[in-house]
Amino acid sequence: MSLATTARPPVDAPGSAPRRRVRHLSRKTLTWQIGLYALLVLLALVYVYPFLVQLATSVKTEAGAAADPVSLVPDPLTWSAYGRLFLRSDFPVWFANSAVVTVLVTAGRVFFDSLAGYALARLQFRGRGVVFAALVAVMAVPTVVLLIPKFLVINQLGIYDSYAGMVLPLLVDAAGVFIMKNFFESIPASVEEQARIDGAGTFRIFWSVVLPMARPALVTIVILSFQGSWNELSHFIVAAQSPELTTLTKGVASLASGQLSQGSQYPIKLAAAAIMTIPVAVVFFVFQRRIMNTSEGAVKE
């Protein structure tokens, strides 16, 4: 009497490399995937092409840029636009002012936004709901509406046309507080109980226990604050007027009026814009993995 045998899948020998399972795609699925990738590549080219035009035009001559402004092949290639920016203009001063203001504003927003967000998320005080409602209302107000009141306050405080007037009003933003509040509320309150039992105060719990767990939200604030303060223009227009305090955004905007030379000035304008793009791009690519890792620091009860 023979026993019926059933086919079993092959078993990998101990110590041997596991066999790869090849997934066969149907022709229809493969066609859809090829079409999807082709569409994504096309959209990427649409977004990247203006940036490539910017780089190519910045190394063209004035005549070449005016004759064919969207060409990606500079003929001839010249770095004269960058030379004029750094040697015959106040571009280094503009860059230094933007760097100082951006670093101070980013550091201040990371600290104060997280502090205010933790207070709204954890501390119980009278009027907390009113404060949060006012925070949401401020987010809905257009920035341009606040320019004149902002100028009046800065002038009344005596900090107009100074670094203080450029930095202090930007140290806290409603969107950053909102982000930090929501993230702190997602952290279980039980993680703070042990520190509270050990005698830690509120600020010690915030600084040593909760804040390290909020790294994804902090990275988000760093990127948003750096980008926002680096590209800020309207606030600096009403906060300062001295040439020594001109930032990159104000300086590059002044190039449109023909400050350095006559003509279209396409190369020098786009050279300045290309240099402005570099710090923001570097910050984003450095922190992009951490901002995408939203599960980091999560705690399960």
PDB file of N, CA and C in Angstrom, residues 37-107:
ATOM      1  N   TYR A  37       5.257  55.760 -14.077  1.00  0.00           N
ATOM      2  CA  TYR A  37       6.618  56.285 -13.945  1.00  0.00           C
ATOM      3  C   TYR A  37       6.915  57.324 -15.014  1.00  0.00           C
ATOM      4  N   ALA A  38       6.399  57.125 -16.213  1.00  0.00           N
ATOM      5  CA  ALA A  38       6.603  58.121 -17.269  1.00  0.00           C
ATOM      6  C   ALA A  38       5.938  59.444 -16.902  1.00  0.00           C
ATOM      7  N   LEU A  39       4.741  59.368 -16.306  1.00  0.00           N
ATOM      8  CA  LEU A  39       4.051  60.588 -15.868  1.00  0.00           C
ATOM      9  C   LEU A  39       4.826  61.282 -14.761  1.00  0.00           C
ATOM     10  N   LEU A  40       5.350  60.507 -13.796  1.00  0.00           N
ATOM     11  CA  LEU A  40       6.126  61.101 -12.709  1.00  0.00           C
ATOM     12  C   LEU A  40       7.404  61.756 -13.221  1.00  0.00           C
ATOM     13  N   VAL A  41       8.069  61.112 -14.174  1.00  0.00           N
ATOM     14  CA  VAL A  41       9.276  61.703 -14.755  1.00  0.00           C
ATOM     15  C   VAL A  41       8.941  63.003 -15.474  1.00  0.00           C
ATOM     16  N   LEU A  42       7.805  63.008 -16.197  1.00  0.00           N
ATOM     17  CA  LEU A  42       7.389  64.221 -16.896  1.00  0.00           C
ATOM     18  C   LEU A  42       7.098  65.357 -15.910  1.00  0.00           C
ATOM     19  N   LEU A  43       6.393  65.054 -14.813  1.00  0.00           N
ATOM     20  CA  LEU A  43       6.121  66.076 -13.804  1.00  0.00           C
ATOM     21  C   LEU A  43       7.404  66.567 -13.147  1.00  0.00           C
ATOM     22  N   ALA A  44       8.347  65.643 -12.903  1.00  0.00           N
ATOM     23  CA  ALA A  44       9.623  66.057 -12.323  1.00  0.00           C
ATOM     24  C   ALA A  44      10.374  67.001 -13.254  1.00  0.00           C
ATOM     25  N   LEU A  45      10.337  66.724 -14.550  1.00  0.00           N
ATOM     26  CA  LEU A  45      11.004  67.604 -15.505  1.00  0.00           C
ATOM     27  C   LEU A  45      10.353  68.981 -15.537  1.00  0.00           C
ATOM     28  N   VAL A  46       9.023  69.012 -15.418  1.00  0.00           N
ATOM     29  CA  VAL A  46       8.323  70.293 -15.419  1.00  0.00           C
ATOM     30  C   VAL A  46       8.768  71.157 -14.237  1.00  0.00           C
ATOM     31  N   TYR A  47       8.982  70.524 -13.072  1.00  0.00           N
ATOM     32  CA  TYR A  47       9.390  71.274 -11.885  1.00  0.00           C
ATOM     33  C   TYR A  47      10.885  71.593 -11.895  1.00  0.00           C
ATOM     34  N   VAL A  48      11.705  70.702 -12.461  1.00  0.00           N
ATOM     35  CA  VAL A  48      13.150  70.893 -12.425  1.00  0.00           C
ATOM     36  C   VAL A  48      13.623  71.825 -13.535  1.00  0.00           C
ATOM     37  N   TYR A  49      12.905  71.865 -14.661  1.00  0.00           N
ATOM     38  CA  TYR A  49      13.366  72.641 -15.815  1.00  0.00           C
ATOM     39  C   TYR A  49      13.601  74.116 -15.492  1.00  0.00           C
ATOM     40  N   PRO A  50      12.694  74.806 -14.784  1.00  0.00           N
ATOM     41  CA  PRO A  50      12.995  76.216 -14.455  1.00  0.00           C
ATOM     42  C   PRO A  50      14.268  76.387 -13.638  1.00  0.00           C
ATOM     43  N   PHE A  51      14.542  75.446 -12.743  1.00  0.00           N
ATOM     44  CA  PHE A  51      15.769  75.541 -11.957  1.00  0.00           C
ATOM     45  C   PHE A  51      16.999  75.348 -12.848  1.00  0.00           C
ATOM     46  N   LEU A  52      16.917  74.434 -13.810  1.00  0.00           N
ATOM     47  CA  LEU A  52      18.023  74.247 -14.747  1.00  0.00           C
ATOM     48  C   LEU A  52      18.228  75.486 -15.614  1.00  0.00           C
ATOM     49  N   VAL A  53      17.120  76.112 -16.032  1.00  0.00           N
ATOM     50  CA  VAL A  53      17.218  77.353 -16.804  1.00  0.00           C
ATOM     51  C   VAL A  53      17.886  78.435 -15.966  1.00  0.00           C
ATOM     52  N   GLN A  54      17.549  78.471 -14.685  1.00  0.00           N
ATOM     53  CA  GLN A  54      18.163  79.458 -13.789  1.00  0.00           C
ATOM     54  C   GLN A  54      19.667  79.277 -13.726  1.00  0.00           C
ATOM     55  N   LEU A  55      20.122  78.043 -13.544  1.00  0.00           N
ATOM     56  CA  LEU A  55      21.556  77.785 -13.462  1.00  0.00           C
ATOM     57  C   LEU A  55      22.250  78.087 -14.781  1.00  0.00           C
ATOM     58  N   ALA A  56      21.627  77.675 -15.896  1.00  0.00           N
ATOM     59  CA  ALA A  56      22.252  77.893 -17.198  1.00  0.00           C
ATOM     60  C   ALA A  56      22.334  79.379 -17.532  1.00  0.00           C
ATOM     61  N   THR A  57      21.274  80.124 -17.255  1.00  0.00           N
ATOM     62  CA  THR A  57      21.266  81.549 -17.593  1.00  0.00           C
ATOM     63  C   THR A  57      22.245  82.338 -16.732  1.00  0.00           C
ATOM     64  N   SER A  58      22.489  81.867 -15.500  1.00  0.00           N
ATOM     65  CA  SER A  58      23.411  82.593 -14.620  1.00  0.00           C
ATOM     66  C   SER A  58      24.850  82.567 -15.124  1.00  0.00           C
ATOM     67  N   VAL A  59      25.180  81.639 -16.028  1.00  0.00           N
ATOM     68  CA  VAL A  59      26.549  81.566 -16.563  1.00  0.00           C
ATOM     69  C   VAL A  59      26.577  81.953 -18.040  1.00  0.00           C
ATOM     70  N   LYS A  60      25.551  82.684 -18.485  1.00  0.00           N
ATOM     71  CA  LYS A  60      25.533  83.201 -19.847  1.00  0.00           C
ATOM     72  C   LYS A  60      25.996  84.653 -19.865  1.00  0.00           C
ATOM     73  N   THR A  61      26.267  85.141 -21.050  1.00  0.00           N
ATOM     74  CA  THR A  61      26.516  86.561 -21.214  1.00  0.00           C
ATOM     75  C   THR A  61      25.187  87.300 -21.253  1.00  0.00           C
ATOM     76  N   GLU A  62      25.236  88.619 -21.103  1.00  0.00           N
ATOM     77  CA  GLU A  62      24.011  89.419 -21.152  1.00  0.00           C
ATOM     78  C   GLU A  62      23.316  89.268 -22.500  1.00  0.00           C
ATOM     79  N   ALA A  63      24.097  89.289 -23.583  1.00  0.00           N
ATOM     80  CA  ALA A  63      23.513  89.168 -24.916  1.00  0.00           C
ATOM     81  C   ALA A  63      22.948  87.773 -25.142  1.00  0.00           C
ATOM     82  N   GLY A  64      23.667  86.756 -24.679  1.00  0.00           N
ATOM     83  CA  GLY A  64      23.189  85.390 -24.863  1.00  0.00           C
ATOM     84  C   GLY A  64      21.921  85.109 -24.083  1.00  0.00           C
ATOM     85  N   ALA A  65      21.813  85.651 -22.885  1.00  0.00           N
ATOM     86  CA  ALA A  65      20.611  85.445 -22.074  1.00  0.00           C
ATOM     87  C   ALA A  65      19.420  86.169 -22.671  1.00  0.00           C
ATOM     88  N   ALA A  66      19.636  87.356 -23.242  1.00  0.00           N
ATOM     89  CA  ALA A  66      18.539  88.093 -23.852  1.00  0.00           C
ATOM     90  C   ALA A  66      18.087  87.453 -25.156  1.00  0.00           C
ATOM     91  N   ALA A  67      19.030  86.857 -25.910  1.00  0.00           N
ATOM     92  CA  ALA A  67      18.682  86.245 -27.187  1.00  0.00           C
ATOM     93  C   ALA A  67      17.929  84.935 -27.006  1.00  0.00           C
ATOM     94  N   ASP A  68      18.343  84.110 -26.056  1.00  0.00           N
ATOM     95  CA  ASP A  68      17.692  82.808 -25.847  1.00  0.00           C
ATOM     96  C   ASP A  68      17.649  82.533 -24.352  1.00  0.00           C
ATOM     97  N   PRO A  69      16.686  83.108 -23.641  1.00  0.00           N
ATOM     98  CA  PRO A  69      16.693  83.012 -22.164  1.00  0.00           C
ATOM     99  C   PRO A  69      16.373  81.634 -21.617  1.00  0.00           C
ATOM    100  N   VAL A  70      15.730  80.746 -22.389  1.00  0.00           N
ATOM    101  CA  VAL A  70      15.343  79.437 -21.853  1.00  0.00           C
ATOM    102  C   VAL A  70      16.263  78.317 -22.322  1.00  0.00           C
ATOM    103  N   SER A  71      17.329  78.642 -22.990  1.00  0.00           N
ATOM    104  CA  SER A  71      18.261  77.616 -23.451  1.00  0.00           C
ATOM    105  C   SER A  71      19.078  77.081 -22.278  1.00  0.00           C
ATOM    106  N   LEU A  72      19.361  75.783 -22.325  1.00  0.00           N
ATOM    107  CA  LEU A  72      20.140  75.140 -21.263  1.00  0.00           C
ATOM    108  C   LEU A  72      21.624  75.063 -21.599  1.00  0.00           C
ATOM    109  N   VAL A  73      22.005  75.570 -22.763  1.00  0.00           N
ATOM    110  CA  VAL A  73      23.404  75.500 -23.199  1.00  0.00           C
ATOM    111  C   VAL A  73      23.959  76.915 -23.298  1.00  0.00           C
ATOM    112  N   PRO A  74      24.727  77.363 -22.310  1.00  0.00           N
ATOM    113  CA  PRO A  74      25.316  78.711 -22.396  1.00  0.00           C
ATOM    114  C   PRO A  74      26.420  78.779 -23.448  1.00  0.00           C
ATOM    115  N   ASP A  75      26.341  79.753 -24.311  1.00  0.00           N
ATOM    116  CA  ASP A  75      27.334  79.900 -25.380  1.00  0.00           C
ATOM    117  C   ASP A  75      27.632  81.386 -25.584  1.00  0.00           C
ATOM    118  N   PRO A  76      28.759  81.877 -25.048  1.00  0.00           N
ATOM    119  CA  PRO A  76      29.778  81.129 -24.313  1.00  0.00           C
ATOM    120  C   PRO A  76      29.470  81.066 -22.819  1.00  0.00           C
ATOM    121  N   LEU A  77      30.172  80.183 -22.110  1.00  0.00           N
ATOM    122  CA  LEU A  77      29.997  80.059 -20.668  1.00  0.00           C
ATOM    123  C   LEU A  77      30.889  81.088 -19.968  1.00  0.00           C
ATOM    124  N   THR A  78      30.297  81.844 -19.071  1.00  0.00           N
ATOM    125  CA  THR A  78      31.045  82.862 -18.351  1.00  0.00           C
ATOM    126  C   THR A  78      30.536  82.970 -16.923  1.00  0.00           C
ATOM    127  N   TRP A  79      31.450  83.295 -16.012  1.00  0.00           N
ATOM    128  CA  TRP A  79      31.111  83.458 -14.604  1.00  0.00           C
ATOM    129  C   TRP A  79      31.103  84.930 -14.203  1.00  0.00           C
ATOM    130  N   SER A  80      30.949  85.794 -15.175  1.00  0.00           N
ATOM    131  CA  SER A  80      31.028  87.229 -14.897  1.00  0.00           C
ATOM    132  C   SER A  80      29.901  87.703 -13.990  1.00  0.00           C
ATOM    133  N   ALA A  81      28.724  87.077 -14.082  1.00  0.00           N
ATOM    134  CA  ALA A  81      27.605  87.491 -13.230  1.00  0.00           C
ATOM    135  C   ALA A  81      27.928  87.253 -11.761  1.00  0.00           C
ATOM    136  N   TYR A  82      28.535  86.117 -11.441  1.00  0.00           N
ATOM    137  CA  TYR A  82      28.912  85.841 -10.054  1.00  0.00           C
ATOM    138  C   TYR A  82      30.032  86.777  -9.597  1.00  0.00           C
ATOM    139  N   GLY A  83      30.944  87.111 -10.521  1.00  0.00           N
ATOM    140  CA  GLY A  83      32.002  88.042 -10.164  1.00  0.00           C
ATOM    141  C   GLY A  83      31.460  89.416  -9.835  1.00  0.00           C
ATOM    142  N   ARG A  84      30.481  89.890 -10.622  1.00  0.00           N
ATOM    143  CA  ARG A  84      29.883  91.189 -10.331  1.00  0.00           C
ATOM    144  C   ARG A  84      29.126  91.175  -9.008  1.00  0.00           C
ATOM    145  N   LEU A  85      28.485  90.050  -8.689  1.00  0.00           N
ATOM    146  CA  LEU A  85      27.744  89.965  -7.429  1.00  0.00           C
ATOM    147  C   LEU A  85      28.669  90.114  -6.231  1.00  0.00           C
ATOM    148  N   PHE A  86      29.779  89.414  -6.247  1.00  0.00           N
ATOM    149  CA  PHE A  86      30.639  89.384  -5.066  1.00  0.00           C
ATOM    150  C   PHE A  86      31.664  90.512  -5.037  1.00  0.00           C
ATOM    151  N   LEU A  87      32.006  91.081  -6.190  1.00  0.00           N
ATOM    152  CA  LEU A  87      33.072  92.079  -6.227  1.00  0.00           C
ATOM    153  C   LEU A  87      32.565  93.494  -6.469  1.00  0.00           C
ATOM    154  N   ARG A  88      31.399  93.635  -7.079  1.00  0.00           N
ATOM    155  CA  ARG A  88      30.929  94.967  -7.449  1.00  0.00           C
ATOM    156  C   ARG A  88      29.553  95.277  -6.880  1.00  0.00           C
ATOM    157  N   SER A  89      29.159  94.579  -5.851  1.00  0.00           N
ATOM    158  CA  SER A  89      27.874  94.848  -5.214  1.00  0.00           C
ATOM    159  C   SER A  89      27.982  94.554  -3.725  1.00  0.00           C
ATOM    160  N   ASP A  90      26.893  94.801  -3.011  1.00  0.00           N
ATOM    161  CA  ASP A  90      26.840  94.517  -1.571  1.00  0.00           C
ATOM    162  C   ASP A  90      26.284  93.125  -1.288  1.00  0.00           C
ATOM    163  N   PHE A  91      26.378  92.237  -2.249  1.00  0.00           N
ATOM    164  CA  PHE A  91      25.823  90.892  -2.073  1.00  0.00           C
ATOM    165  C   PHE A  91      26.401  90.176  -0.858  1.00  0.00           C
ATOM    166  N   PRO A  92      27.712  90.214  -0.583  1.00  0.00           N
ATOM    167  CA  PRO A  92      28.221  89.558   0.642  1.00  0.00           C
ATOM    168  C   PRO A  92      27.575  90.089   1.916  1.00  0.00           C
ATOM    169  N   VAL A  93      27.304  91.427   1.967  1.00  0.00           N
ATOM    170  CA  VAL A  93      26.639  91.993   3.146  1.00  0.00           C
ATOM    171  C   VAL A  93      25.211  91.473   3.243  1.00  0.00           C
ATOM    172  N   TRP A  94      24.510  91.404   2.108  1.00  0.00           N
ATOM    173  CA  TRP A  94      23.154  90.874   2.114  1.00  0.00           C
ATOM    174  C   TRP A  94      23.136  89.435   2.617  1.00  0.00           C
ATOM    175  N   PHE A  95      24.075  88.646   2.130  1.00  0.00           N
ATOM    176  CA  PHE A  95      24.131  87.232   2.517  1.00  0.00           C
ATOM    177  C   PHE A  95      24.413  87.091   4.011  1.00  0.00           C
ATOM    178  N   ALA A  96      25.343  87.886   4.531  1.00  0.00           N
ATOM    179  CA  ALA A  96      25.685  87.810   5.955  1.00  0.00           C
ATOM    180  C   ALA A  96      24.494  88.209   6.818  1.00  0.00           C
ATOM    181  N   ASN A  97      23.778  89.265   6.426  1.00  0.00           N
ATOM    182  CA  ASN A  97      22.609  89.682   7.201  1.00  0.00           C
ATOM    183  C   ASN A  97      21.535  88.595   7.209  1.00  0.00           C
ATOM    184  N   SER A  98      21.277  88.004   6.071  1.00  0.00           N
ATOM    185  CA  SER A  98      20.281  86.931   6.010  1.00  0.00           C
ATOM    186  C   SER A  98      20.701  85.739   6.852  1.00  0.00           C
ATOM    187  N   ALA A  99      21.994  85.401   6.821  1.00  0.00           N
ATOM    188  CA  ALA A  99      22.472  84.263   7.606  1.00  0.00           C
ATOM    189  C   ALA A  99      22.299  84.508   9.102  1.00  0.00           C
ATOM    190  N   VAL A 100      22.673  85.708   9.576  1.00  0.00           N
ATOM    191  CA  VAL A 100      22.551  86.020  11.000  1.00  0.00           C
ATOM    192  C   VAL A 100      21.091  85.990  11.441  1.00  0.00           C
ATOM    193  N   VAL A 101      20.230  86.660  10.687  1.00  0.00           N
ATOM    194  CA  VAL A 101      18.811  86.712  11.052  1.00  0.00           C
ATOM    195  C   VAL A 101      18.187  85.322  11.012  1.00  0.00           C
ATOM    196  N   THR A 102      18.507  84.543   9.997  1.00  0.00           N
ATOM    197  CA  THR A 102      17.904  83.212   9.848  1.00  0.00           C
ATOM    198  C   THR A 102      18.314  82.281  10.979  1.00  0.00           C
ATOM    199  N   VAL A 103      19.579  82.299  11.359  1.00  0.00           N
ATOM    200  CA  VAL A 103      20.045  81.432  12.450  1.00  0.00           C
ATOM    201  C   VAL A 103      19.373  81.814  13.766  1.00  0.00           C
ATOM    202  N   LEU A 104      19.304  83.118  14.056  1.00  0.00           N
ATOM    203  CA  LEU A 104      18.683  83.563  15.301  1.00  0.00           C
ATOM    204  C   LEU A 104      17.185  83.245  15.325  1.00  0.00           C
ATOM    205  N   VAL A 105      16.501  83.497  14.226  1.00  0.00           N
ATOM    206  CA  VAL A 105      15.064  83.241  14.179  1.00  0.00           C
ATOM    207  C   VAL A 105      14.780  81.746  14.273  1.00  0.00           C
ATOM    208  N   THR A 106      15.554  80.921  13.594  1.00  0.00           N
ATOM    209  CA  THR A 106      15.327  79.469  13.642  1.00  0.00           C
ATOM    210  C   THR A 106      15.543  78.927  15.042  1.00  0.00           C
ATOM    211  N   ALA A 107      16.630  79.345  15.692  1.00  0.00           N
ATOM    212  CA  ALA A 107      16.888  78.890  17.062  1.00  0.00           C
ATOM    213  C   ALA A 107      15.789  79.362  18.008  1.00  0.00           C
TER     214      ALA A 107
END
